[in-house]
Tab-separated table of C-alpha atoms in Angstrom:
chain	number	residue	atom	x	y	z
A	48	MET	CA	5.018	-8.221	25.050
A	49	ALA	CA	2.363	-6.864	22.691
A	50	VAL	CA	3.505	-4.852	19.680
A	51	TYR	CA	1.122	-2.084	18.675
A	52	SER	CA	0.827	-0.761	15.150
A	53	PHE	CA	1.087	2.921	14.399
A	54	GLU	CA	-2.654	3.105	13.757
A	55	GLU	CA	-3.389	1.655	17.209
A	56	LYS	CA	-0.972	4.054	18.910
A	57	TYR	CA	-2.320	7.009	16.944
A	58	ARG	CA	-5.906	6.023	17.804
A	59	ARG	CA	-4.987	5.666	21.485
A	60	LEU	CA	-3.301	9.073	21.497
A	61	ARG	CA	-6.308	10.743	19.903
A	62	GLN	CA	-8.596	9.144	22.482
A	63	GLU	CA	-6.348	10.345	25.315
A	64	LEU	CA	-6.211	13.893	23.928
A	65	LEU	CA	-9.972	13.892	23.445
A	66	GLY	CA	-10.436	12.606	26.990
A	67	GLY	CA	-8.142	15.344	28.328
A	68	ALA	CA	-10.031	18.030	26.416
A	69	ILE	CA	-13.368	16.723	27.719
A	70	ALA	CA	-11.997	16.637	31.283
A	71	LEU	CA	-10.744	20.229	30.955
A	72	GLY	CA	-14.125	21.302	29.597
A	73	GLY	CA	-15.819	19.552	32.507
A	74	VAL	CA	-13.617	21.342	35.058
A	75	PHE	CA	-14.369	24.670	33.356
A	76	CYS	CA	-18.131	24.018	33.450
A	77	LEU	CA	-17.945	22.927	37.100
A	78	GLY	CA	-16.102	26.123	38.102
A	79	THR	CA	-18.494	28.329	36.159
A	80	LEU	CA	-21.549	26.663	37.691
A	81	TRP	CA	-20.108	27.049	41.220
A	82	TYR	CA	-19.553	30.782	40.913
A	83	TYR	CA	-22.823	31.259	39.033
A	84	VAL	CA	-25.040	29.195	41.363
A	85	ILE	CA	-23.310	29.370	44.757
A	86	GLU	CA	-21.803	32.870	44.591
A	87	LYS	CA	-24.717	34.298	42.573
A	88	TRP	CA	-22.392	35.994	40.098
A	89	SER	CA	-23.325	36.772	36.543
A	90	PHE	CA	-22.495	34.146	33.956
A	91	THR	CA	-19.765	36.325	32.429
A	92	GLU	CA	-18.137	36.915	35.815
A	93	ALA	CA	-18.328	33.206	36.662
A	94	ALA	CA	-16.761	32.158	33.343
A	95	TYR	CA	-14.045	34.836	33.636
A	96	MET	CA	-13.160	33.806	37.207
A	97	THR	CA	-12.949	30.146	36.137
A	98	MET	CA	-10.713	30.993	33.181
A	99	ILE	CA	-8.198	33.077	35.131
A	100	THR	CA	-8.151	30.406	37.858
A	101	LEU	CA	-7.481	27.520	35.482
A	102	SER	CA	-4.872	29.463	33.512
A	103	THR	CA	-3.134	30.565	36.768
A	104	VAL	CA	-2.417	34.031	35.314
A	105	GLY	CA	-2.446	35.582	38.750
A	106	PHE	CA	-5.236	38.154	38.303
A	107	SER	CA	-7.148	39.263	41.412
A	108	GLU	CA	-10.524	37.787	42.328
A	109	VAL	CA	-13.568	39.213	40.581
A	110	ARG	CA	-15.335	39.553	43.939
A	111	PRO	CA	-14.362	38.676	47.509
A	112	LEU	CA	-14.740	34.952	48.293
A	113	ASP	CA	-15.789	33.243	51.513
A	114	ASP	CA	-13.882	30.275	52.940
A	115	ASN	CA	-15.898	27.625	51.085
A	116	SER	CA	-15.374	29.304	47.735
A	117	ARG	CA	-11.649	29.732	48.420
A	118	LEU	CA	-11.359	26.005	49.185
A	119	PHE	CA	-13.249	25.263	45.951
A	120	THR	CA	-10.920	27.624	44.065
A	121	ILE	CA	-7.897	25.719	45.411
A	122	PHE	CA	-9.493	22.484	44.217
A	123	LEU	CA	-10.229	24.103	40.846
A	124	ILE	CA	-6.604	25.198	40.456
A	125	LEU	CA	-5.322	21.694	41.259
A	126	MET	CA	-7.734	20.064	38.817
A	127	GLY	CA	-6.813	22.580	36.119
A	128	VAL	CA	-3.063	22.063	36.578
A	129	ILE	CA	-3.451	18.252	36.507
A	130	THR	CA	-5.686	18.258	33.435
A	131	ILE	CA	-3.635	20.778	31.456
A	132	GLY	CA	-0.433	18.982	32.455
A	133	TYR	CA	-1.875	15.711	31.159
A	134	ILE	CA	-2.802	17.313	27.815
A	135	VAL	CA	0.623	18.930	27.470
A	136	ASN	CA	2.274	15.582	28.239
A	137	ARG	CA	0.257	13.839	25.496
A	138	LEU	CA	0.998	16.604	22.999
A	139	THR	CA	4.720	16.466	23.817
A	140	GLU	CA	4.753	12.697	23.272
A	141	ALA	CA	2.959	13.145	19.955
A	142	LEU	CA	5.454	15.767	18.769
A	143	ILE	CA	8.546	13.839	19.914
A	144	GLN	CA	7.430	10.546	18.358
A	145	GLY	CA	6.148	12.217	15.202
A	146	TYR	CA	2.548	11.034	15.393
A	147	PHE	CA	1.185	14.115	13.662
A	148	GLN	CA	3.770	13.984	10.866
A	149	GLU	CA	3.182	10.261	10.415
A	150	GLY	CA	-0.562	10.819	10.378
A	151	ILE	CA	-0.188	13.401	7.611
A	152	ARG	CA	2.081	11.046	5.653
A	153	GLN	CA	-0.403	8.179	5.961
A	154	ARG	CA	-3.243	10.383	4.745
A	155	GLN	CA	-1.088	11.320	1.746
A	156	GLU	CA	-0.379	7.627	1.091
A	157	LYS	CA	-4.101	6.837	1.296
A	158	ARG	CA	-4.872	9.559	-1.235
A	159	LEU	CA	-2.123	8.138	-3.481
A	160	ILE	CA	-3.552	4.613	-3.187
A	161	ASP	CA	-7.005	5.950	-4.026
A	162	THR	CA	-5.652	7.292	-7.326
A	163	LEU	CA	-3.914	4.040	-8.336
A	164	GLU	CA	-5.139	2.056	-11.337
A	165	HIS	CA	-3.671	-0.982	-13.116
A	166	HIS	CA	-1.327	-1.575	-10.184
A	167	CYS	CA	-0.032	-4.687	-8.446
A	168	ILE	CA	-0.594	-5.815	-4.870
A	169	VAL	CA	2.256	-7.608	-3.091
A	170	CYS	CA	1.085	-9.558	-0.038
A	171	GLY	CA	3.865	-10.023	2.481
A	172	TYR	CA	7.330	-8.502	2.636
A	173	GLY	CA	9.629	-11.431	3.292
A	174	ARG	CA	12.699	-12.484	1.331
A	175	THR	CA	10.697	-13.470	-1.752
A	176	ALA	CA	8.499	-10.370	-1.752
A	177	ARG	CA	11.536	-8.085	-1.346
A	178	GLN	CA	12.858	-9.320	-4.681
A	179	VAL	CA	9.432	-8.904	-6.263
A	180	ALA	CA	9.310	-5.304	-5.046
A	181	LEU	CA	12.794	-4.612	-6.410
A	182	GLU	CA	11.812	-5.946	-9.846
A	183	PHE	CA	8.572	-3.950	-9.881
A	184	GLN	CA	10.487	-0.823	-8.891
A	185	ALA	CA	13.066	-1.428	-11.634
A	186	GLU	CA	10.226	-1.795	-14.175
A	187	ASP	CA	8.363	1.311	-12.908
A	188	VAL	CA	5.333	-0.818	-12.090
A	189	PRO	CA	3.020	0.798	-9.493
A	190	PHE	CA	2.480	-1.523	-6.546
A	191	VAL	CA	1.227	-1.647	-2.969
A	192	ILE	CA	2.633	-3.886	-0.218
A	193	ILE	CA	0.454	-5.441	2.494
A	194	ASP	CA	2.146	-6.831	5.620
A	195	SER	CA	1.047	-7.236	9.223
A	196	ARG	CA	4.507	-7.060	10.855
A	197	PRO	CA	5.456	-3.543	12.049
A	198	GLU	CA	9.193	-4.062	11.510
A	199	GLN	CA	8.642	-5.213	7.909
A	200	VAL	CA	6.288	-2.325	7.248
A	201	GLU	CA	8.829	0.170	8.553
A	202	GLU	CA	11.590	-1.371	6.427
A	203	ALA	CA	9.465	-1.126	3.294
A	204	LYS	CA	8.527	2.483	4.058
A	205	GLN	CA	12.192	3.390	4.455
A	206	LEU	CA	12.685	2.265	0.835
A	207	GLY	CA	9.874	4.549	-0.337
A	208	TYR	CA	7.296	1.827	-1.011
A	209	ILE	CA	3.565	2.301	-0.479
A	210	VAL	CA	2.647	0.003	2.407
A	211	ILE	CA	-0.572	-0.985	4.143
A	212	GLN	CA	-0.189	-2.605	7.545
A	213	GLY	CA	-2.738	-5.358	7.950
A	214	ASP	CA	-3.678	-8.975	7.297
A	215	ALA	CA	-3.720	-9.690	3.551
A	216	THR	CA	-6.101	-12.614	4.044
A	217	LEU	CA	-8.852	-10.192	5.117
A	218	ASP	CA	-11.120	-8.619	2.500
A	219	GLU	CA	-10.845	-5.231	4.212
A	220	CYS	CA	-7.101	-4.963	3.577
A	221	LEU	CA	-7.452	-5.975	-0.060
A	222	ILE	CA	-10.241	-3.439	-0.527
A	223	ASN	CA	-8.040	-0.744	1.036
A	224	ALA	CA	-5.368	-1.662	-1.520
A	225	LYS	CA	-7.907	-0.999	-4.325
A	226	ILE	CA	-8.035	-4.584	-5.516
A	227	ASP	CA	-10.979	-3.701	-7.757
A	228	LYS	CA	-8.622	-1.531	-9.835
A	229	ALA	CA	-5.539	-3.785	-9.601
A	230	VAL	CA	-4.387	-6.035	-12.450
A	231	CYS	CA	-2.137	-8.405	-10.512
A	232	LEU	CA	-1.761	-9.819	-7.010
A	233	VAL	CA	1.387	-11.548	-5.777
A	234	SER	CA	0.832	-13.532	-2.584
A	235	ALA	CA	4.235	-14.238	-1.039
A	236	LEU	CA	3.208	-14.888	2.551
A	237	THR	CA	5.164	-17.383	4.643
A	238	SER	CA	2.265	-19.808	5.091
A	239	ASP	CA	0.666	-21.806	2.267
A	240	ALA	CA	-2.683	-21.541	4.073
A	241	GLU	CA	-2.411	-17.734	4.163
A	242	ASN	CA	-1.579	-17.656	0.468
A	243	LEU	CA	-4.589	-19.869	-0.218
A	244	TYR	CA	-6.942	-17.575	1.740
A	245	THR	CA	-5.482	-14.525	0.026
A	246	VAL	CA	-5.997	-15.946	-3.467
A	247	LEU	CA	-9.574	-16.957	-2.634
A	248	SER	CA	-10.350	-13.481	-1.277
A	249	ALA	CA	-8.692	-11.762	-4.232
A	250	LYS	CA	-10.558	-13.818	-6.829
A	251	THR	CA	-13.843	-13.206	-5.009
A	252	LEU	CA	-13.339	-9.442	-4.885
A	253	ASN	CA	-11.924	-9.152	-8.418
A	254	PRO	CA	-12.408	-12.246	-10.629
A	255	LYS	CA	-10.386	-10.651	-13.449
A	256	ILE	CA	-7.228	-10.081	-11.390
A	257	ARG	CA	-4.154	-12.174	-12.187
A	258	ALA	CA	-3.252	-13.978	-8.960
A	259	ILE	CA	0.262	-15.337	-8.468
A	260	ALA	CA	1.041	-17.272	-5.304
A	261	ARG	CA	4.064	-18.700	-3.547
A	262	ALA	CA	3.936	-22.360	-2.473
A	263	SER	CA	6.240	-24.460	-0.303
A	264	THR	CA	5.110	-27.931	-1.369
A	265	GLU	CA	3.757	-29.662	-4.472
A	266	GLU	CA	0.482	-30.332	-2.666
A	267	ALA	CA	0.124	-26.608	-1.975
A	268	VAL	CA	0.723	-25.895	-5.671
A	269	LEU	CA	-2.269	-28.038	-6.631
A	270	LYS	CA	-4.526	-26.513	-3.965
A	271	LEU	CA	-3.637	-22.952	-4.966
A	272	GLN	CA	-4.353	-23.771	-8.598
A	273	ARG	CA	-7.748	-25.172	-7.602
A	274	ALA	CA	-8.401	-21.990	-5.627
A	275	GLY	CA	-7.995	-19.954	-8.806
A	276	ALA	CA	-4.344	-18.897	-8.816
A	277	ASP	CA	-3.244	-18.086	-12.367
A	278	ALA	CA	0.340	-19.016	-11.562
A	279	VAL	CA	1.950	-20.778	-8.604
A	280	VAL	CA	5.673	-20.590	-7.939
A	281	SER	CA	7.528	-22.837	-5.523
A	282	PRO	CA	10.926	-21.297	-4.638
A	283	TYR	CA	12.324	-24.758	-3.870
A	284	ILE	CA	11.146	-26.452	-7.070
A	285	THR	CA	11.970	-23.461	-9.286
A	286	GLY	CA	15.290	-22.916	-7.547
A	287	GLY	CA	16.268	-26.537	-8.075
A	288	LYS	CA	15.409	-26.403	-11.781
A	289	ARG	CA	17.367	-23.191	-12.265
A	290	LEU	CA	20.385	-24.606	-10.432
A	291	ALA	CA	20.352	-27.620	-12.711
A	292	ALA	CA	19.932	-25.443	-15.809
A	293	ALA	CA	22.760	-23.168	-14.699
A	294	ALA	CA	25.001	-26.211	-14.361
A	295	LEU	CA	24.017	-27.789	-17.699
A	296	ARG	CA	23.381	-24.704	-19.868
A	297	PRO	CA	25.168	-21.759	-18.205
A	298	GLN	CA	25.257	-19.464	-21.267
A	299	VAL	CA	21.554	-19.945	-21.936
A	300	MET	CA	20.712	-19.120	-18.335
A	301	ASP	CA	22.899	-16.023	-18.404
A	302	PHE	CA	21.089	-14.827	-21.526
A	303	VAL	CA	17.622	-15.519	-20.108
A	304	ASP	CA	18.446	-13.817	-16.807
A	305	GLY	CA	19.802	-10.851	-18.737
A	306	ILE	CA	16.522	-10.196	-20.539
A	307	LEU	CA	14.122	-11.034	-17.720
A	308	THR	CA	15.508	-9.267	-14.654
A	309	GLY	CA	17.548	-6.270	-13.641
A	310	SER	CA	17.461	-2.571	-14.456
A	311	ASP	CA	20.681	-2.395	-16.496
A	312	ARG	CA	19.809	-4.904	-19.229
A	313	THR	CA	20.052	-4.231	-22.970
A	314	PHE	CA	17.204	-6.456	-24.189
A	315	TYR	CA	13.719	-6.800	-22.776
A	316	MET	CA	10.862	-9.234	-23.264
A	317	GLU	CA	7.307	-7.944	-23.490
A	318	GLU	CA	3.783	-9.256	-24.145
A	319	PHE	CA	1.362	-7.575	-26.562
A	320	LEU	CA	-2.327	-8.452	-26.783
A	321	LEU	CA	-3.854	-7.970	-30.247
A	322	ASP	CA	-7.153	-6.111	-29.991
A	323	PRO	CA	-9.069	-6.044	-33.295
A	324	LYS	CA	-10.558	-2.656	-32.372
A	325	PHE	CA	-7.145	-0.978	-32.488
A	326	CYS	CA	-4.645	-3.331	-34.142
A	327	PRO	CA	-4.398	-2.986	-37.956
A	328	CYS	CA	-2.338	-6.192	-38.211
A	329	VAL	CA	-5.128	-8.612	-37.248
A	330	GLY	CA	-5.748	-10.970	-40.162
A	331	GLN	CA	-2.322	-10.423	-41.704
A	332	THR	CA	0.626	-12.795	-41.677
A	333	LEU	CA	3.869	-11.857	-39.961
A	334	SER	CA	5.434	-11.232	-43.377
A	335	GLU	CA	2.594	-8.896	-44.359
A	336	ALA	CA	2.677	-7.071	-41.014
A	337	ARG	CA	6.463	-6.521	-41.367
A	338	LEU	CA	6.826	-6.125	-37.588
A	339	ARG	CA	10.523	-7.069	-37.521
A	340	LEU	CA	11.357	-4.789	-40.454
A	341	GLN	CA	9.530	-1.762	-39.043
A	342	SER	CA	10.476	-2.052	-35.363
A	343	GLY	CA	13.484	-4.370	-35.131
A	344	ALA	CA	11.773	-6.355	-32.356
A	345	LEU	CA	11.670	-10.132	-32.651
A	346	VAL	CA	8.428	-12.115	-32.203
A	347	LEU	CA	9.504	-15.156	-30.191
A	348	ALA	CA	6.141	-16.849	-29.755
A	349	ILE	CA	2.393	-16.395	-30.150
A	350	ARG	CA	-0.209	-17.645	-27.706
A	351	ARG	CA	-3.606	-18.081	-29.315
A	352	SER	CA	-6.800	-17.126	-27.505
A	353	ASP	CA	-7.530	-20.834	-26.920
A	354	GLY	CA	-4.212	-21.260	-25.079
A	355	THR	CA	-2.215	-22.829	-27.921
A	356	LEU	CA	1.424	-21.683	-27.891
A	357	LEU	CA	3.263	-21.263	-31.219
A	358	GLY	CA	7.007	-21.095	-30.667
A	359	GLY	CA	9.213	-19.533	-33.322
A	360	PRO	CA	6.408	-18.369	-35.663
A	361	THR	CA	7.281	-18.145	-39.354
A	362	GLY	CA	6.451	-15.428	-41.835
A	363	GLU	CA	3.351	-17.372	-42.909
A	364	THR	CA	1.898	-17.400	-39.372
A	365	GLN	CA	-1.350	-15.422	-39.334
A	366	LEU	CA	-2.071	-12.866	-36.616
A	367	MET	CA	-5.529	-13.372	-35.120
A	368	ALA	CA	-7.735	-11.399	-32.752
A	369	GLY	CA	-6.891	-12.174	-29.125
A	370	ASP	CA	-3.361	-13.366	-29.920
A	371	LEU	CA	-0.676	-12.627	-27.342
A	372	LEU	CA	2.666	-11.804	-28.945
A	373	ILE	CA	5.779	-12.538	-26.884
A	374	CYS	CA	8.485	-10.232	-28.231
A	375	MET	CA	12.105	-9.356	-27.495
A	376	GLY	CA	13.993	-6.164	-28.246
A	377	THR	CA	15.483	-2.976	-26.929
A	378	PRO	CA	13.206	-0.481	-25.154
A	379	GLU	CA	13.073	1.679	-28.274
A	380	GLN	CA	12.212	-1.293	-30.494
A	381	LEU	CA	9.426	-2.388	-28.149
A	382	ARG	CA	8.002	1.146	-28.019
A	383	GLN	CA	8.009	1.242	-31.813
A	384	LEU	CA	6.289	-2.150	-31.946
A	385	ASN	CA	3.675	-0.910	-29.472
A	386	GLN	CA	2.845	1.982	-31.825
A	387	ILE	CA	2.620	-0.321	-34.844
A	388	LEU	CA	0.233	-2.709	-33.111
A	389	GLY	CA	-2.343	-0.193	-32.143
A	390	PRO	CA	-1.662	1.787	-30.270
A	391	ILE	CA	-2.344	-0.948	-27.725
A	392	THR	CA	-1.186	-1.511	-24.179
A	393	PRO	CA	1.309	-4.236	-23.274
A	394	SER	CA	-0.305	-7.166	-21.508
A	395	PRO	CA	-0.717	-7.136	-18.597
A	396	ALA	CA	-1.461	-3.404	-18.751
A	397	LEU	CA	1.189	-2.340	-16.282
A	398	ARG	CA	3.581	-0.022	-18.083
A	399	PRO	CA	5.203	0.773	-21.401
A	400	PRO	CA	8.745	-0.508	-22.003
A	401	ARG	CA	11.325	1.515	-20.112
A	402	HIS	CA	13.876	3.654	-21.847
């Protein structure tokens, strides 16, 4: 049995209502022409007679009618009742099933999507994507979900998420999600092939977007990386590593989980990109910048612009243009650090640290 999306049902309903209105207009024109041409009445009299006949208000005839015209009037009444009844039936269905309210809500969502900037796009709403959405919501990150399954779309809408029903592998859906203004795309579709197509489409439409994809196999990981994915996560490989780490180093894993996920954590980790146009610390050492002393936040690592990662930088480590600082601290400490370094925007430019 075919399952129709809301857009298809709404489009069908509009076509049926438009068809009913055209049919009613045709019946009205037919009745007016009959009385105007056959009965030789004035146009006003013909239109008035047709109107009171179709509306069945019970007024008397404008002029006496012969047998042929009375038979036509009976036909006109039947056609009017059938046509108006059809329109009323369609309107009743629309009101009961909430098509008009849903149409208004979708137009509001479209206007909201049109205003989004620096947002994330989540492709799919399966078990993996549900967790992604929860984390984004906890971090106050604006995001849009794309899924083709009506039941998944309805579930996401019930949680207050912005959802577009469609195929994420198609350029049209990604364009509707404002991919040109998005900073990140998470492709968590069930098929590796779909994730591959989605990453290719996303990178074509917005080469600067950070694309993160889900993969089921090691071969799929390599193919997605070749397609341009900035990061590829395999739930099975990652899950196995985390299970082993939880068994061997449980306290370390508890600490890492506590600063990476959840909305009730005390410490957060954040990335800061040093822009020489705004950052006064470029060219200084960590000791000279006094970041820890002024903010209380701890600089855990520095990734140079060439990709080199410096773990546990010392006070003699120099801050250079294009460096990415990986820092840990409380929300207040990270906000203070953000002000010291610029003001600049955390990287990726999604949101300031929560309070």
